[in-house]
PDB file of C-alpha atoms in Angstrom:
ATOM      1  CA  MET A  83       9.446 -18.230 -11.388  1.00 52.00           C
ATOM      2  CA  ALA A  84       8.944 -20.008  -8.016  1.00 53.00           C
ATOM      3  CA  ARG A  85      11.061 -18.658  -5.045  1.00 51.00           C
ATOM      4  CA  ASP A  86      13.332 -21.092  -3.406  1.00 51.00           C
ATOM      5  CA  ARG A  87      11.932 -21.144   0.286  1.00 47.00           C
ATOM      6  CA  SER A  88      15.078 -22.680   1.536  1.00 46.00           C
ATOM      7  CA  GLN A  89      16.690 -19.208   1.051  1.00 50.00           C
ATOM      8  CA  LEU A  90      13.857 -17.319   2.602  1.00 45.00           C
ATOM      9  CA  THR A  91      14.950 -15.646   5.848  1.00 49.00           C
ATOM     10  CA  LEU A  92      12.287 -14.269   8.211  1.00 48.00           C
ATOM     11  CA  PRO A  93      13.383 -11.127  10.018  1.00 50.00           C
ATOM     12  CA  TRP A  94      12.802 -12.608  13.456  1.00 50.00           C
ATOM     13  CA  ALA A  95      14.482 -15.848  12.543  1.00 52.00           C
ATOM     14  CA  ALA A  96      17.566 -14.286  11.044  1.00 56.00           C
ATOM     15  CA  PRO A  97      20.812 -15.120  12.976  1.00 63.00           C
ATOM     16  CA  LYS A  98      21.925 -12.118  15.035  1.00 65.00           C
ATOM     17  CA  ALA A  99      25.311 -10.767  14.101  1.00 65.00           C
ATOM     18  CA  PRO A 100      27.722 -11.110  17.055  1.00 66.00           C
ATOM     19  CA  ARG A 101      27.883  -8.001  18.873  1.00 68.00           C
ATOM     20  CA  LYS A 102      31.184  -6.219  18.990  1.00 69.00           C
ATOM     21  CA  LEU A 103      32.163  -5.881  22.660  1.00 65.00           C
ATOM     22  CA  PRO A 104      34.643  -3.359  23.963  1.00 63.00           C
ATOM     23  CA  PHE A 105      37.911  -5.061  24.641  1.00 70.00           C
ATOM     24  CA  GLY A 106      37.873  -6.503  28.063  1.00 74.00           C
ATOM     25  CA  PHE A 107      34.612  -4.717  29.123  1.00 79.00           C
ATOM     26  CA  PRO A 108      31.692  -6.966  28.251  1.00 84.00           C
ATOM     27  CA  TYR A 109      28.764  -5.100  29.928  1.00 86.00           C
ATOM     28  CA  GLU A 110      25.563  -3.491  28.760  1.00 87.00           C
ATOM     29  CA  ARG A 111      22.670  -1.918  30.473  1.00 90.00           C
ATOM     30  CA  LYS A 112      19.572  -4.097  31.184  1.00 92.00           C
ATOM     31  CA  PRO A 113      16.091  -3.403  32.555  1.00 92.00           C
ATOM     32  CA  PHE A 114      16.056  -3.067  36.416  1.00 94.00           C
ATOM     33  CA  LEU A 115      12.686  -4.823  36.836  1.00 94.00           C
ATOM     34  CA  THR A 116      10.707  -7.326  34.848  1.00 91.00           C
ATOM     35  CA  PRO A 117       7.204  -6.212  33.635  1.00 91.00           C
ATOM     36  CA  ALA A 118       5.702  -8.401  36.506  1.00 91.00           C
ATOM     37  CA  GLU A 119       7.842  -6.634  39.078  1.00 93.00           C
ATOM     38  CA  ILE A 120       6.907  -3.217  37.703  1.00 93.00           C
ATOM     39  CA  ALA A 121       3.222  -4.165  37.976  1.00 92.00           C
ATOM     40  CA  TYR A 122       3.775  -5.283  41.592  1.00 94.00           C
ATOM     41  CA  TYR A 123       5.817  -2.163  42.429  1.00 96.00           C
ATOM     42  CA  GLN A 124       3.198   0.203  41.052  1.00 94.00           C
ATOM     43  CA  MET A 125       0.578  -1.676  43.079  1.00 95.00           C
ATOM     44  CA  LEU A 126       2.720  -1.391  46.327  1.00 97.00           C
ATOM     45  CA  ARG A 127       3.188   2.429  45.600  1.00 97.00           C
ATOM     46  CA  MET A 128      -0.544   2.785  45.193  1.00 96.00           C
ATOM     47  CA  ILE A 129      -1.347   1.077  48.461  1.00 97.00           C
ATOM     48  CA  PHE A 130       1.615   1.787  50.699  1.00 97.00           C
ATOM     49  CA  SER A 131       3.698   4.745  49.579  1.00 95.00           C
ATOM     50  CA  ASP A 132       1.982   7.063  52.009  1.00 97.00           C
ATOM     51  CA  ARG A 133       3.173   4.965  55.016  1.00 97.00           C
ATOM     52  CA  TYR A 134       6.361   3.141  53.894  1.00 98.00           C
ATOM     53  CA  LEU A 135       9.399   3.487  51.724  1.00 98.00           C
ATOM     54  CA  ILE A 136       9.480   0.857  48.999  1.00 98.00           C
ATOM     55  CA  PHE A 137      12.831  -0.615  47.856  1.00 98.00           C
ATOM     56  CA  ALA A 138      13.413  -2.945  44.981  1.00 98.00           C
ATOM     57  CA  GLN A 139      16.008  -5.655  44.423  1.00 97.00           C
ATOM     58  CA  VAL A 140      17.399  -5.705  47.984  1.00 98.00           C
ATOM     59  CA  ARG A 141      20.200  -7.916  48.880  1.00 96.00           C
ATOM     60  CA  VAL A 142      19.517 -10.232  51.784  1.00 96.00           C
ATOM     61  CA  VAL A 143      22.983  -9.463  53.226  1.00 94.00           C
ATOM     62  CA  ASP A 144      21.854  -5.871  53.570  1.00 95.00           C
ATOM     63  CA  LEU A 145      18.905  -6.883  55.720  1.00 96.00           C
ATOM     64  CA  CYS A 146      20.731  -9.190  58.176  1.00 94.00           C
ATOM     65  CA  GLN A 147      24.152  -9.787  59.531  1.00 89.00           C
ATOM     66  CA  VAL A 148      26.055 -12.956  59.989  1.00 89.00           C
ATOM     67  CA  LEU A 149      27.283 -13.546  63.606  1.00 88.00           C
ATOM     68  CA  ASP A 150      30.917 -14.189  63.984  1.00 83.00           C
ATOM     69  CA  ARG A 151      31.504 -13.380  60.427  1.00 75.00           C
ATOM     70  CA  PRO A 152      35.171 -14.256  60.097  1.00 78.00           C
ATOM     71  CA  PHE A 153      34.318 -17.738  61.243  1.00 78.00           C
ATOM     72  CA  ASN A 154      31.088 -18.160  59.352  1.00 86.00           C
ATOM     73  CA  GLN A 155      32.104 -17.212  55.815  1.00 88.00           C
ATOM     74  CA  GLY A 156      30.018 -20.074  54.558  1.00 88.00           C
ATOM     75  CA  ALA A 157      26.949 -18.454  56.046  1.00 90.00           C
ATOM     76  CA  VAL A 158      27.816 -15.221  54.287  1.00 88.00           C
ATOM     77  CA  ASN A 159      28.340 -16.968  51.030  1.00 89.00           C
ATOM     78  CA  LYS A 160      24.806 -18.574  51.282  1.00 89.00           C
ATOM     79  CA  ILE A 161      23.200 -15.043  51.342  1.00 91.00           C
ATOM     80  CA  ASP A 162      25.550 -12.688  49.755  1.00 88.00           C
ATOM     81  CA  ARG A 163      24.206 -13.227  46.178  1.00 90.00           C
ATOM     82  CA  ARG A 164      20.547 -13.539  47.176  1.00 94.00           C
ATOM     83  CA  HIS A 165      18.022 -10.731  47.022  1.00 95.00           C
ATOM     84  CA  VAL A 166      14.404 -10.122  47.547  1.00 97.00           C
ATOM     85  CA  ASP A 167      12.136  -8.296  45.132  1.00 97.00           C
ATOM     86  CA  PHE A 168      10.880  -5.557  47.446  1.00 98.00           C
ATOM     87  CA  VAL A 169      11.292  -4.273  50.957  1.00 99.00           C
ATOM     88  CA  LEU A 170       8.966  -1.976  52.823  1.00 98.00           C
ATOM     89  CA  CYS A 171      10.769   0.220  55.269  1.00 98.00           C
ATOM     90  CA  HIS A 172       9.670   2.602  58.029  1.00 97.00           C
ATOM     91  CA  PRO A 173       9.872   6.074  56.520  1.00 97.00           C
ATOM     92  CA  ARG A 174      11.715   7.705  59.421  1.00 98.00           C
ATOM     93  CA  THR A 175      14.031   4.959  60.716  1.00 97.00           C
ATOM     94  CA  PHE A 176      14.436   3.024  57.496  1.00 97.00           C
ATOM     95  CA  LYS A 177      13.785  -0.089  59.534  1.00 97.00           C
ATOM     96  CA  PRO A 178      13.023  -3.008  57.150  1.00 98.00           C
ATOM     97  CA  MET A 179       9.429  -3.934  58.073  1.00 97.00           C
ATOM     98  CA  VAL A 180       8.597  -6.722  55.506  1.00 98.00           C
ATOM     99  CA  ALA A 181      10.219  -8.360  52.432  1.00 98.00           C
ATOM    100  CA  ILE A 182       8.387  -9.524  49.345  1.00 98.00           C
ATOM    101  CA  GLU A 183       9.510 -12.121  46.912  1.00 97.00           C
ATOM    102  CA  LEU A 184       7.725 -12.699  43.630  1.00 96.00           C
ATOM    103  CA  ASP A 185       7.798 -16.368  42.760  1.00 91.00           C
ATOM    104  CA  ASP A 186       7.650 -17.435  39.093  1.00 83.00           C
ATOM    105  CA  SER A 187       7.533 -20.994  37.813  1.00 76.00           C
ATOM    106  CA  SER A 188      11.204 -21.546  38.435  1.00 81.00           C
ATOM    107  CA  HIS A 189      10.324 -21.703  42.200  1.00 80.00           C
ATOM    108  CA  ASP A 190       8.494 -24.984  41.518  1.00 78.00           C
ATOM    109  CA  ARG A 191      11.657 -26.862  40.820  1.00 86.00           C
ATOM    110  CA  PRO A 192      13.099 -28.983  43.762  1.00 85.00           C
ATOM    111  CA  HIS A 193      16.430 -27.233  43.909  1.00 84.00           C
ATOM    112  CA  ARG A 194      14.839 -23.780  44.017  1.00 86.00           C
ATOM    113  CA  ARG A 195      12.267 -24.948  46.560  1.00 91.00           C
ATOM    114  CA  GLN A 196      15.292 -25.836  48.758  1.00 90.00           C
ATOM    115  CA  LYS A 197      16.784 -22.420  48.298  1.00 90.00           C
ATOM    116  CA  ASP A 198      13.381 -20.825  49.080  1.00 92.00           C
ATOM    117  CA  ALA A 199      13.035 -22.769  52.262  1.00 94.00           C
ATOM    118  CA  PHE A 200      16.499 -21.612  53.268  1.00 94.00           C
ATOM    119  CA  LEU A 201      15.519 -17.989  52.644  1.00 95.00           C
ATOM    120  CA  ASP A 202      12.198 -18.478  54.542  1.00 96.00           C
ATOM    121  CA  GLU A 203      14.352 -19.743  57.539  1.00 96.00           C
ATOM    122  CA  VAL A 204      16.722 -16.719  57.321  1.00 96.00           C
ATOM    123  CA  PHE A 205      13.762 -14.384  57.472  1.00 97.00           C
ATOM    124  CA  ARG A 206      12.182 -16.292  60.340  1.00 96.00           C
ATOM    125  CA  VAL A 207      15.422 -16.268  62.398  1.00 95.00           C
ATOM    126  CA  ILE A 208      15.925 -12.486  61.900  1.00 95.00           C
ATOM    127  CA  GLY A 209      12.266 -11.868  62.818  1.00 95.00           C
ATOM    128  CA  MET A 210      11.164 -10.344  59.570  1.00 97.00           C
ATOM    129  CA  LYS A 211       8.214 -11.432  57.516  1.00 97.00           C
ATOM    130  CA  LEU A 212       8.774 -12.589  53.925  1.00 97.00           C
ATOM    131  CA  VAL A 213       5.692 -12.427  51.773  1.00 97.00           C
ATOM    132  CA  ARG A 214       5.588 -14.787  48.784  1.00 96.00           C
ATOM    133  CA  GLN A 215       3.527 -13.815  45.786  1.00 95.00           C
ATOM    134  CA  ARG A 216       3.161 -15.821  42.500  1.00 93.00           C
ATOM    135  CA  VAL A 217       4.151 -13.704  39.531  1.00 91.00           C
ATOM    136  CA  ARG A 218       1.411 -12.258  37.372  1.00 84.00           C
ATOM    137  CA  LEU A 219       1.222  -9.380  34.971  1.00 77.00           C
ATOM    138  CA  ALA A 220      -1.664  -7.880  37.040  1.00 82.00           C
ATOM    139  CA  TYR A 221      -2.345  -8.043  40.720  1.00 85.00           C
ATOM    140  CA  SER A 222      -5.558  -7.518  42.773  1.00 91.00           C
ATOM    141  CA  VAL A 223      -5.385  -4.538  45.191  1.00 94.00           C
ATOM    142  CA  ALA A 224      -7.388  -6.572  47.755  1.00 95.00           C
ATOM    143  CA  GLU A 225      -5.021  -9.534  47.603  1.00 94.00           C
ATOM    144  CA  VAL A 226      -1.845  -7.526  47.826  1.00 95.00           C
ATOM    145  CA  THR A 227      -3.250  -5.322  50.634  1.00 97.00           C
ATOM    146  CA  GLU A 228      -4.405  -8.353  52.619  1.00 96.00           C
ATOM    147  CA  LYS A 229      -1.071 -10.359  52.286  1.00 96.00           C
ATOM    148  CA  VAL A 230       1.201  -7.401  53.002  1.00 97.00           C
ATOM    149  CA  GLU A 231      -0.960  -5.869  55.816  1.00 97.00           C
ATOM    150  CA  ALA A 232      -1.022  -9.244  57.534  1.00 97.00           C
ATOM    151  CA  ALA A 233       2.810  -9.366  57.410  1.00 97.00           C
ATOM    152  CA  LEU A 234       3.085  -5.807  58.631  1.00 96.00           C
ATOM    153  CA  ALA A 235       0.681  -6.414  61.524  1.00 95.00           C
ATOM    154  CA  ALA A 236       2.933  -9.463  62.599  1.00 91.00           C
ATOM    155  CA  ALA A 237       6.059  -7.219  62.346  1.00 82.00           C
ATOM    156  CA  ALA A 238       4.577  -4.551  64.696  1.00 71.00           C
TER     157      ALA A 238
END
């Protein structure tokens, strides 16, 4: 007897049952870093952990302050939800030395390019280098070293 293929459900194509959420508390844990961010973090640790502290997912508002904050709430709003992927800090003073942003294909869209240009300008104004790196699953030691060392040299 032939099977009716219209009734065949593939395990990965089966509709997911709606998750039961705790009443009024719709949160669940998620991964802290993407696989590409983990690969880059491991590369940074291998190259720089003996000289710098490496922090991930740092809010821009934690790296700079908005002058006349009560009168510039709009300026605060432009950065308070933004973050950079990594920051290298001086190990004794915790002074942020360089920020790193991994750019995936979403950064090619016009709206995102505007946001990136704004972020570049924020870092230029505060006198901190922002290194931009295209996202990959693997990174070259030489390329990462060269890009970050150049930014660190400019920060010194």
